[in-house]
Tab-separated table of C-alpha atoms and ligand atoms in Angstrom:
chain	number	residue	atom	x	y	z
A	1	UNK	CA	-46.631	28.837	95.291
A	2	UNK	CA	-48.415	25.927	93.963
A	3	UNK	CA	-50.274	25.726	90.210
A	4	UNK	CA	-52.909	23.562	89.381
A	5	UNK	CA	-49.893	20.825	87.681
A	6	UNK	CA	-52.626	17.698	87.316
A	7	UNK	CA	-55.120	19.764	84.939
A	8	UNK	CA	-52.137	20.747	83.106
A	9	UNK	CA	-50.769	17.820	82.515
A	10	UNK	CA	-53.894	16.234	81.438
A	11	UNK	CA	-54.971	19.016	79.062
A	12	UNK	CA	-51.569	19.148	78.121
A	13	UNK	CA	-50.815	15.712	76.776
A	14	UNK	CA	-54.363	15.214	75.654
A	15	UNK	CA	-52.912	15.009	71.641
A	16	UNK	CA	-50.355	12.739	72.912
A	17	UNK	CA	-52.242	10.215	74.570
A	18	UNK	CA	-54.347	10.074	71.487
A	19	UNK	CA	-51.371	9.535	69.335
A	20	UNK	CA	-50.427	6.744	71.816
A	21	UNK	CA	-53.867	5.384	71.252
A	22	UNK	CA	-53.261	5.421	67.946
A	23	UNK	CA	-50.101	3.320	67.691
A	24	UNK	CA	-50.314	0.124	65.541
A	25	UNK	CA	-48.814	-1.900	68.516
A	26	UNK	CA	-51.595	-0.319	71.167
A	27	UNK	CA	-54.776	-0.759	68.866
A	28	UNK	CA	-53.771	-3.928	67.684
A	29	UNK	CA	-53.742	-4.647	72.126
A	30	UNK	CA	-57.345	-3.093	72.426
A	31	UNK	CA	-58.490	-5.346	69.817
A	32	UNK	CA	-56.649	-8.132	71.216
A	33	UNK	CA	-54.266	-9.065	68.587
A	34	UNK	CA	-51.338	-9.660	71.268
A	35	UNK	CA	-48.753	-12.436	70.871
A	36	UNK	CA	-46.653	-13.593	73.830
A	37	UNK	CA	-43.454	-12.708	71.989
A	38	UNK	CA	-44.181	-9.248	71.591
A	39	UNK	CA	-45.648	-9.128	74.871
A	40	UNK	CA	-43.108	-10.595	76.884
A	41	UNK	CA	-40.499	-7.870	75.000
A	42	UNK	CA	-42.941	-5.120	76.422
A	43	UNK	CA	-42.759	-6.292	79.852
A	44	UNK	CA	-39.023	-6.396	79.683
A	45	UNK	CA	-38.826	-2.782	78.187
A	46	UNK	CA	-40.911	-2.039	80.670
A	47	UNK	CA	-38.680	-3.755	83.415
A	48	UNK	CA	-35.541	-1.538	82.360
A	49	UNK	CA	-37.937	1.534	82.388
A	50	UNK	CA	-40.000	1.189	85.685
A	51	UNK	CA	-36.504	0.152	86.970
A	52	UNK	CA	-34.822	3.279	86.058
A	53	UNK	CA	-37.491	5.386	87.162
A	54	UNK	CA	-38.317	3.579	90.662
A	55	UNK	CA	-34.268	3.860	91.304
A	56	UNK	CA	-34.071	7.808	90.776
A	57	UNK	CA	-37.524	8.305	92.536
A	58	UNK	CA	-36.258	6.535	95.853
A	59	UNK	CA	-32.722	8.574	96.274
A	60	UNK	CA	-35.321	11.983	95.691
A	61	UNK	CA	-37.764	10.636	98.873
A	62	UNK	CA	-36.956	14.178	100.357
A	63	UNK	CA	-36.785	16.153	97.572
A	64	UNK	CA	-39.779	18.683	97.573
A	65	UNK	CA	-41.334	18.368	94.332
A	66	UNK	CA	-40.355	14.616	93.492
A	67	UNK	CA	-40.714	13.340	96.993
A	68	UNK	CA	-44.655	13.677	97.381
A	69	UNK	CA	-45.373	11.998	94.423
A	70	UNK	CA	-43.109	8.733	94.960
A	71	UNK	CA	-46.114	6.926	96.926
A	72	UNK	CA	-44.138	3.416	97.381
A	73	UNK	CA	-47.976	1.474	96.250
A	74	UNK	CA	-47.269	2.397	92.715
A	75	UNK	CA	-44.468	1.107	92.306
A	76	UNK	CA	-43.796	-1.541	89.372
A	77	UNK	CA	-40.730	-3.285	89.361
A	78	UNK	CA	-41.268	-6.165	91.689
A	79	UNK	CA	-44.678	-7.333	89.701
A	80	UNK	CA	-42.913	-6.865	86.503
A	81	UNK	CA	-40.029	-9.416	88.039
A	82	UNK	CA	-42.792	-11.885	88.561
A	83	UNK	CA	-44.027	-11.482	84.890
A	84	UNK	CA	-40.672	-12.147	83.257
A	85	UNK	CA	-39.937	-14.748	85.831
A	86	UNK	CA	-43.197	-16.379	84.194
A	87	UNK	CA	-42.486	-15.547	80.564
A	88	UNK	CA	-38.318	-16.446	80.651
A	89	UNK	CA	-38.239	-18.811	83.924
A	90	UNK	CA	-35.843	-18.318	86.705
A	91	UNK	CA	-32.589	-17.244	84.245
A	92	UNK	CA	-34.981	-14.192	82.944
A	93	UNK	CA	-31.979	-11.408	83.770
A	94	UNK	CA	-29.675	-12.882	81.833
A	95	UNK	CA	-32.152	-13.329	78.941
A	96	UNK	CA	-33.795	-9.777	78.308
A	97	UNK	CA	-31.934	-6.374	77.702
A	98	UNK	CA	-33.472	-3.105	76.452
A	99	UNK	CA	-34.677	-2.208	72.714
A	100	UNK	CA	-32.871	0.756	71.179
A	101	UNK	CA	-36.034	2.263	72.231
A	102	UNK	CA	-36.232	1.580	75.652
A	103	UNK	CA	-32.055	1.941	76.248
A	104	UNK	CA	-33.003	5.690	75.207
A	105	UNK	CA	-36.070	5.734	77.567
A	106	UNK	CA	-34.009	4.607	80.347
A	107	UNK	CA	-31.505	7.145	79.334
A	108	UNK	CA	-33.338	10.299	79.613
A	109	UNK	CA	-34.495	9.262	83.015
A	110	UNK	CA	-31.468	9.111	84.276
A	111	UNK	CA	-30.113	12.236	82.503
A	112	UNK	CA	-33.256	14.246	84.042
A	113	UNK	CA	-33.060	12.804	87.540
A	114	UNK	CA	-29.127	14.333	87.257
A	115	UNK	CA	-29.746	17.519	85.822
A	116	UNK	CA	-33.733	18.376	86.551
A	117	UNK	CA	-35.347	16.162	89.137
A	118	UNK	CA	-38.397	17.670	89.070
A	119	UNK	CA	-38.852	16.647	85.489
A	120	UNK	CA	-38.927	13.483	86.413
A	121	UNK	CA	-42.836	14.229	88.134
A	122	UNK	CA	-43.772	14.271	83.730
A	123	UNK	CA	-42.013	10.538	83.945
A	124	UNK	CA	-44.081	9.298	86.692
A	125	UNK	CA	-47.360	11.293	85.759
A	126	UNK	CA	-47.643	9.464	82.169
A	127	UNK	CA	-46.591	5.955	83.307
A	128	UNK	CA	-48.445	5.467	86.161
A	129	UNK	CA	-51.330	7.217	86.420
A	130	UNK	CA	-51.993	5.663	82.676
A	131	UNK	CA	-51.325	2.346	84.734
A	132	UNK	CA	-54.366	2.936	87.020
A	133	UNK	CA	-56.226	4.560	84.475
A	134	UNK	CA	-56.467	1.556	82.029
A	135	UNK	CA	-55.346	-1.358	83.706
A	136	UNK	CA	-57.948	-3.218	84.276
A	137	UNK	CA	-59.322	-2.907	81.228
A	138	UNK	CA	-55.708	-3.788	79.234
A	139	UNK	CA	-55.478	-6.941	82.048
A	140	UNK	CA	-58.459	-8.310	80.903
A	141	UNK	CA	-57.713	-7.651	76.819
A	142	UNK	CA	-54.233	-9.541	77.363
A	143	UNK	CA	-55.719	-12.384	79.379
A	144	UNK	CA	-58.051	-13.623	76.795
A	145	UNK	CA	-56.057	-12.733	73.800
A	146	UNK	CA	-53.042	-14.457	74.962
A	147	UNK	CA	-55.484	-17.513	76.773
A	148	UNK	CA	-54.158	-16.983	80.269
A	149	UNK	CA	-55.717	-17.627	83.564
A	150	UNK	CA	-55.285	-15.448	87.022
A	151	UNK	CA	-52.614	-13.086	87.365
A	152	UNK	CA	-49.668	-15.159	86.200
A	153	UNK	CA	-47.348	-13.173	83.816
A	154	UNK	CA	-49.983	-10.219	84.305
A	155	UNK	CA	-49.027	-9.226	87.513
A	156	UNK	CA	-48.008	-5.591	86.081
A	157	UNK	CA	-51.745	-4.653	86.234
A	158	UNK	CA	-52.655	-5.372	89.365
A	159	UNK	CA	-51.583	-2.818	92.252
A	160	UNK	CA	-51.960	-5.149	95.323
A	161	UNK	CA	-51.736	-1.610	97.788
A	162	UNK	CA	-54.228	0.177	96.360
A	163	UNK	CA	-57.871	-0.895	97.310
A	164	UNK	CA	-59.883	1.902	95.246
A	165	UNK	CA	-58.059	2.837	91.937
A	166	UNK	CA	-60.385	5.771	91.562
A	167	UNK	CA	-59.730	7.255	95.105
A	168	UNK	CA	-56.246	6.996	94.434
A	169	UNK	CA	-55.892	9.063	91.534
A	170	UNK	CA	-57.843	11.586	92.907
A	171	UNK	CA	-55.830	11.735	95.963
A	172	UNK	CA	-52.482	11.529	93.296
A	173	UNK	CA	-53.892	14.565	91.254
A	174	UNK	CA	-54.443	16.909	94.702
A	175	UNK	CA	-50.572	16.040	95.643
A	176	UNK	CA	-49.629	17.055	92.088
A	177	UNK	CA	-51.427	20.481	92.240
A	178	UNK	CA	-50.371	21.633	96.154
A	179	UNK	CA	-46.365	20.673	94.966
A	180	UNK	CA	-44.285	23.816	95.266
A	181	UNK	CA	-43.833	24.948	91.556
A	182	UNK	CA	-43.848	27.955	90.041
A	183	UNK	CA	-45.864	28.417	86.284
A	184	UNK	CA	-42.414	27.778	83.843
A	185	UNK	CA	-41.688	24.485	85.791
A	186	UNK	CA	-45.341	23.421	85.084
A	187	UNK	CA	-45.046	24.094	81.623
A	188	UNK	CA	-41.409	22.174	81.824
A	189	UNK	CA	-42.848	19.439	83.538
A	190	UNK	CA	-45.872	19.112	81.091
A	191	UNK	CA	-42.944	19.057	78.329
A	192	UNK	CA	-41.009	16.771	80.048
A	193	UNK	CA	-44.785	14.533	80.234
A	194	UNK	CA	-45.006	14.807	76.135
A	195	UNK	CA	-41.616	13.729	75.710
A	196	UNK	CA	-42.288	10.676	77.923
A	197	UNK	CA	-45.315	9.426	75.682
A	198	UNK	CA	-43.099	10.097	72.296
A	199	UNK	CA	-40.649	7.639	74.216
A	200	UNK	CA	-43.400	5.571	74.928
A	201	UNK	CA	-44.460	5.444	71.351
A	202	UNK	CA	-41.112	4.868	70.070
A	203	UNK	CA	-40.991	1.837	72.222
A	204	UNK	CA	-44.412	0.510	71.014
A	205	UNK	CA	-43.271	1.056	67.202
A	206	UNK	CA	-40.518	-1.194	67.678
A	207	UNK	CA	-42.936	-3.888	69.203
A	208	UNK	CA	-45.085	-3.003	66.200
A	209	UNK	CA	-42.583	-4.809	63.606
A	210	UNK	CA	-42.193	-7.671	66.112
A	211	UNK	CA	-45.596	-7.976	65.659
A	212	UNK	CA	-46.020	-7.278	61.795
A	213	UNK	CA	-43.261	-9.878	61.324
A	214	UNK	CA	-44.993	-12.734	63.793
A	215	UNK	CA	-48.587	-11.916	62.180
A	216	UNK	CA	-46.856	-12.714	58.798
A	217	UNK	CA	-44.612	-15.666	60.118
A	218	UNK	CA	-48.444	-17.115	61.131
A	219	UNK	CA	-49.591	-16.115	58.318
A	220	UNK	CA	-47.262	-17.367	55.856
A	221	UNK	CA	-47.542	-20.869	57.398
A	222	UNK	CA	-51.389	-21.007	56.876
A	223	UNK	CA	-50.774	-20.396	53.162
A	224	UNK	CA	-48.072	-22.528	52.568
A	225	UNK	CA	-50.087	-25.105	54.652
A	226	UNK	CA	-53.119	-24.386	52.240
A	227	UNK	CA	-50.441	-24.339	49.071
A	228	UNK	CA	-49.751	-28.080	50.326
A	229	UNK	CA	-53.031	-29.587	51.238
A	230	UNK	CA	-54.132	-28.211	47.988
A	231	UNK	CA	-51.416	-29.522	45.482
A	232	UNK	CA	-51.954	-32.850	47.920
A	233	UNK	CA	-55.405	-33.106	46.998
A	234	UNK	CA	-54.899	-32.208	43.490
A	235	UNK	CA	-52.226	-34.974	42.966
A	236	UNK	CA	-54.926	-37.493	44.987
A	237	UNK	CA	-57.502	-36.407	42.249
B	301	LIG	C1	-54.513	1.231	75.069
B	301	LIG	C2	-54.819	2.471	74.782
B	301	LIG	C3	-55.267	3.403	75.842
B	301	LIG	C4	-56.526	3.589	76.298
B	301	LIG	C5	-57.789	2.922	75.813
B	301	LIG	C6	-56.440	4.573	77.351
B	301	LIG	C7	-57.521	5.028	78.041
B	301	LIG	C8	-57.491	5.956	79.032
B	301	LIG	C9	-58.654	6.490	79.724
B	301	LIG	C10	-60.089	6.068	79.474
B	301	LIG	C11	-58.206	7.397	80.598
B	301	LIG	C12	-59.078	8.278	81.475
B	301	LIG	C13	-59.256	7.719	82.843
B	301	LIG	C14	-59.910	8.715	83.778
B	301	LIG	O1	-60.326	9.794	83.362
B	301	LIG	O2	-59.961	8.411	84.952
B	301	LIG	C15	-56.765	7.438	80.473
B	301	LIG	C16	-55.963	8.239	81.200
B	301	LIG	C17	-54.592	8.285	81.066
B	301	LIG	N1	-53.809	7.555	80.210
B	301	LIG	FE1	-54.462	6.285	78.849
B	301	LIG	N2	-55.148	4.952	77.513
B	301	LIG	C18	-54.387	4.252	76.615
B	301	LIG	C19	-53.038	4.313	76.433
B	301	LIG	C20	-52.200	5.082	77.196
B	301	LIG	C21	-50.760	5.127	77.031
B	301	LIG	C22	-49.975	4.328	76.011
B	301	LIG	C23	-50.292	6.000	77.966
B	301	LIG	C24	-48.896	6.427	78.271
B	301	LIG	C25	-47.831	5.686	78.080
B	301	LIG	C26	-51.453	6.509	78.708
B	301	LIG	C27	-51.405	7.420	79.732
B	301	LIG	C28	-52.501	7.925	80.378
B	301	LIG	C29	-52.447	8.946	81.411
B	301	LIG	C30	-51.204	9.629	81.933
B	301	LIG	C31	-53.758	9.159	81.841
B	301	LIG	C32	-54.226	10.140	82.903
B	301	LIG	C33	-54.898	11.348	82.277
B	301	LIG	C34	-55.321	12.312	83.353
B	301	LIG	O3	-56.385	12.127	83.909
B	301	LIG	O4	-54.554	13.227	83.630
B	301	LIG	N3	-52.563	5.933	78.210
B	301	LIG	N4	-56.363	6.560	79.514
């Protein structure tokens, strides 16, 4: 019995991904307020999270419903190495570990792969079909708002394996809906797909204060600098 899992996942999350949207840390992004601290602390959240979920996917390669959707040309982990290799040089694993955020991410992606594997199709679902769907769009936003050039430290964005992004998902969504699930473990798995984009959002509210707190740090030098220049020129007059 198969149900039709990709319209219900997208109709099902559609008030998530809007609250996603919504987060400081992601509209700030779209507009392009994006500093490299914050960044670089995304991409290693990211790391432990893609990690996680790329480790649990490839033990399940013959498991029926998590199987079909582990298509190796998604996969994240080695372009995210190359991004933190950029952003902490060659000592970059002993330099990054997990926010509270993403330690708990991590967490329930193990805990599902052990007790409900096919939960784990929500997991993949929201990550990476939300990494074809906006990449190149985010890839460009980052590049200019944090001045880079080429692909260097935003390798994450670019699927080297996949010539046509759009064929792709459509051939991701028909693998979804012919997987052998019954209605409840739709409606689990759609669950399990909300979930993922709360832990998402927890993750992007903690980059959110990293953020707040650099904004202000640049901030607060511009008006002490202006506090100086202007008591300077007052003592020159
Ligand atoms: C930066 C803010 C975001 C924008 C502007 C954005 C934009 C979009 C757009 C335009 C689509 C539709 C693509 C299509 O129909 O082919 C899409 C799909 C999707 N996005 Fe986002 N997105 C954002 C953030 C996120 C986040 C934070 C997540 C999850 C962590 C996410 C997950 C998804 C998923 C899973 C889909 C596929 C929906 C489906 O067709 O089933 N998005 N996004």
């Amino acid at each position: 019995m198969s149900v039709a899992l990709a319209t219900q996942l997208r109709e099902g999350t559609k008030k998530s991904h809007t609250m996603a949207e919504n987060t400081g840390f992601v509209s700030c992004f779209l507009k392009g307020v994006v500093d490299k601290a914050s960044y670089r602390k995304l991409v290693a959240d990211l790391y432990f999270v893609y990690t996680a979920m790329e480790e649990e996917i490839s033990k399940l390669g013959d498991h029926p419903v998590v199987g079909p959707v582990g298509m190796q040309e998604l996969n994240r982990r080695d372009a995210l190495e190359q991004d933190l290799v950029f952003y902490f040089g060659a000592g970059w694993k002993d330099q990054i570990q997990p926010s509270p955020s993403a330690a708990a991410y991590v967490e329930r992606i193990h805990a599902v792969a052990q007790e409900s594997p096919e939960l784990l199709v929500g997991h993949h679902y929201t990550r990476y079909l939300g990494d074809l769907s906006g990449g190149q769009i985010l890839k460009n936003i980052a590049q200019k708002a944090m001045n880079m050039d080429g692909d260097d430290g935003l390798n994450f964005y670019v699927f080297n394996d996949i010539a046509d992004e759009k064929a792709f998902k459509t051939t991701y969504r028909s693998t979804m809906d012919e997987l052998p699930i019954d209605q409840a473990m739709a409606d689990r798995i759609v669950e399990e797909a909300n979930h993922a984009f709360h832990l998402n959002m927890n993750m992007f509210k903690e980059l959110e204060g990293n953020l707040v707190a650099a904004i202000g740090k640049v901030l607060f030098g511009f008006l002490t600098r202006r506090q100086r220049a202007g008591s300077t020129e007052a003592a020159a007059a």
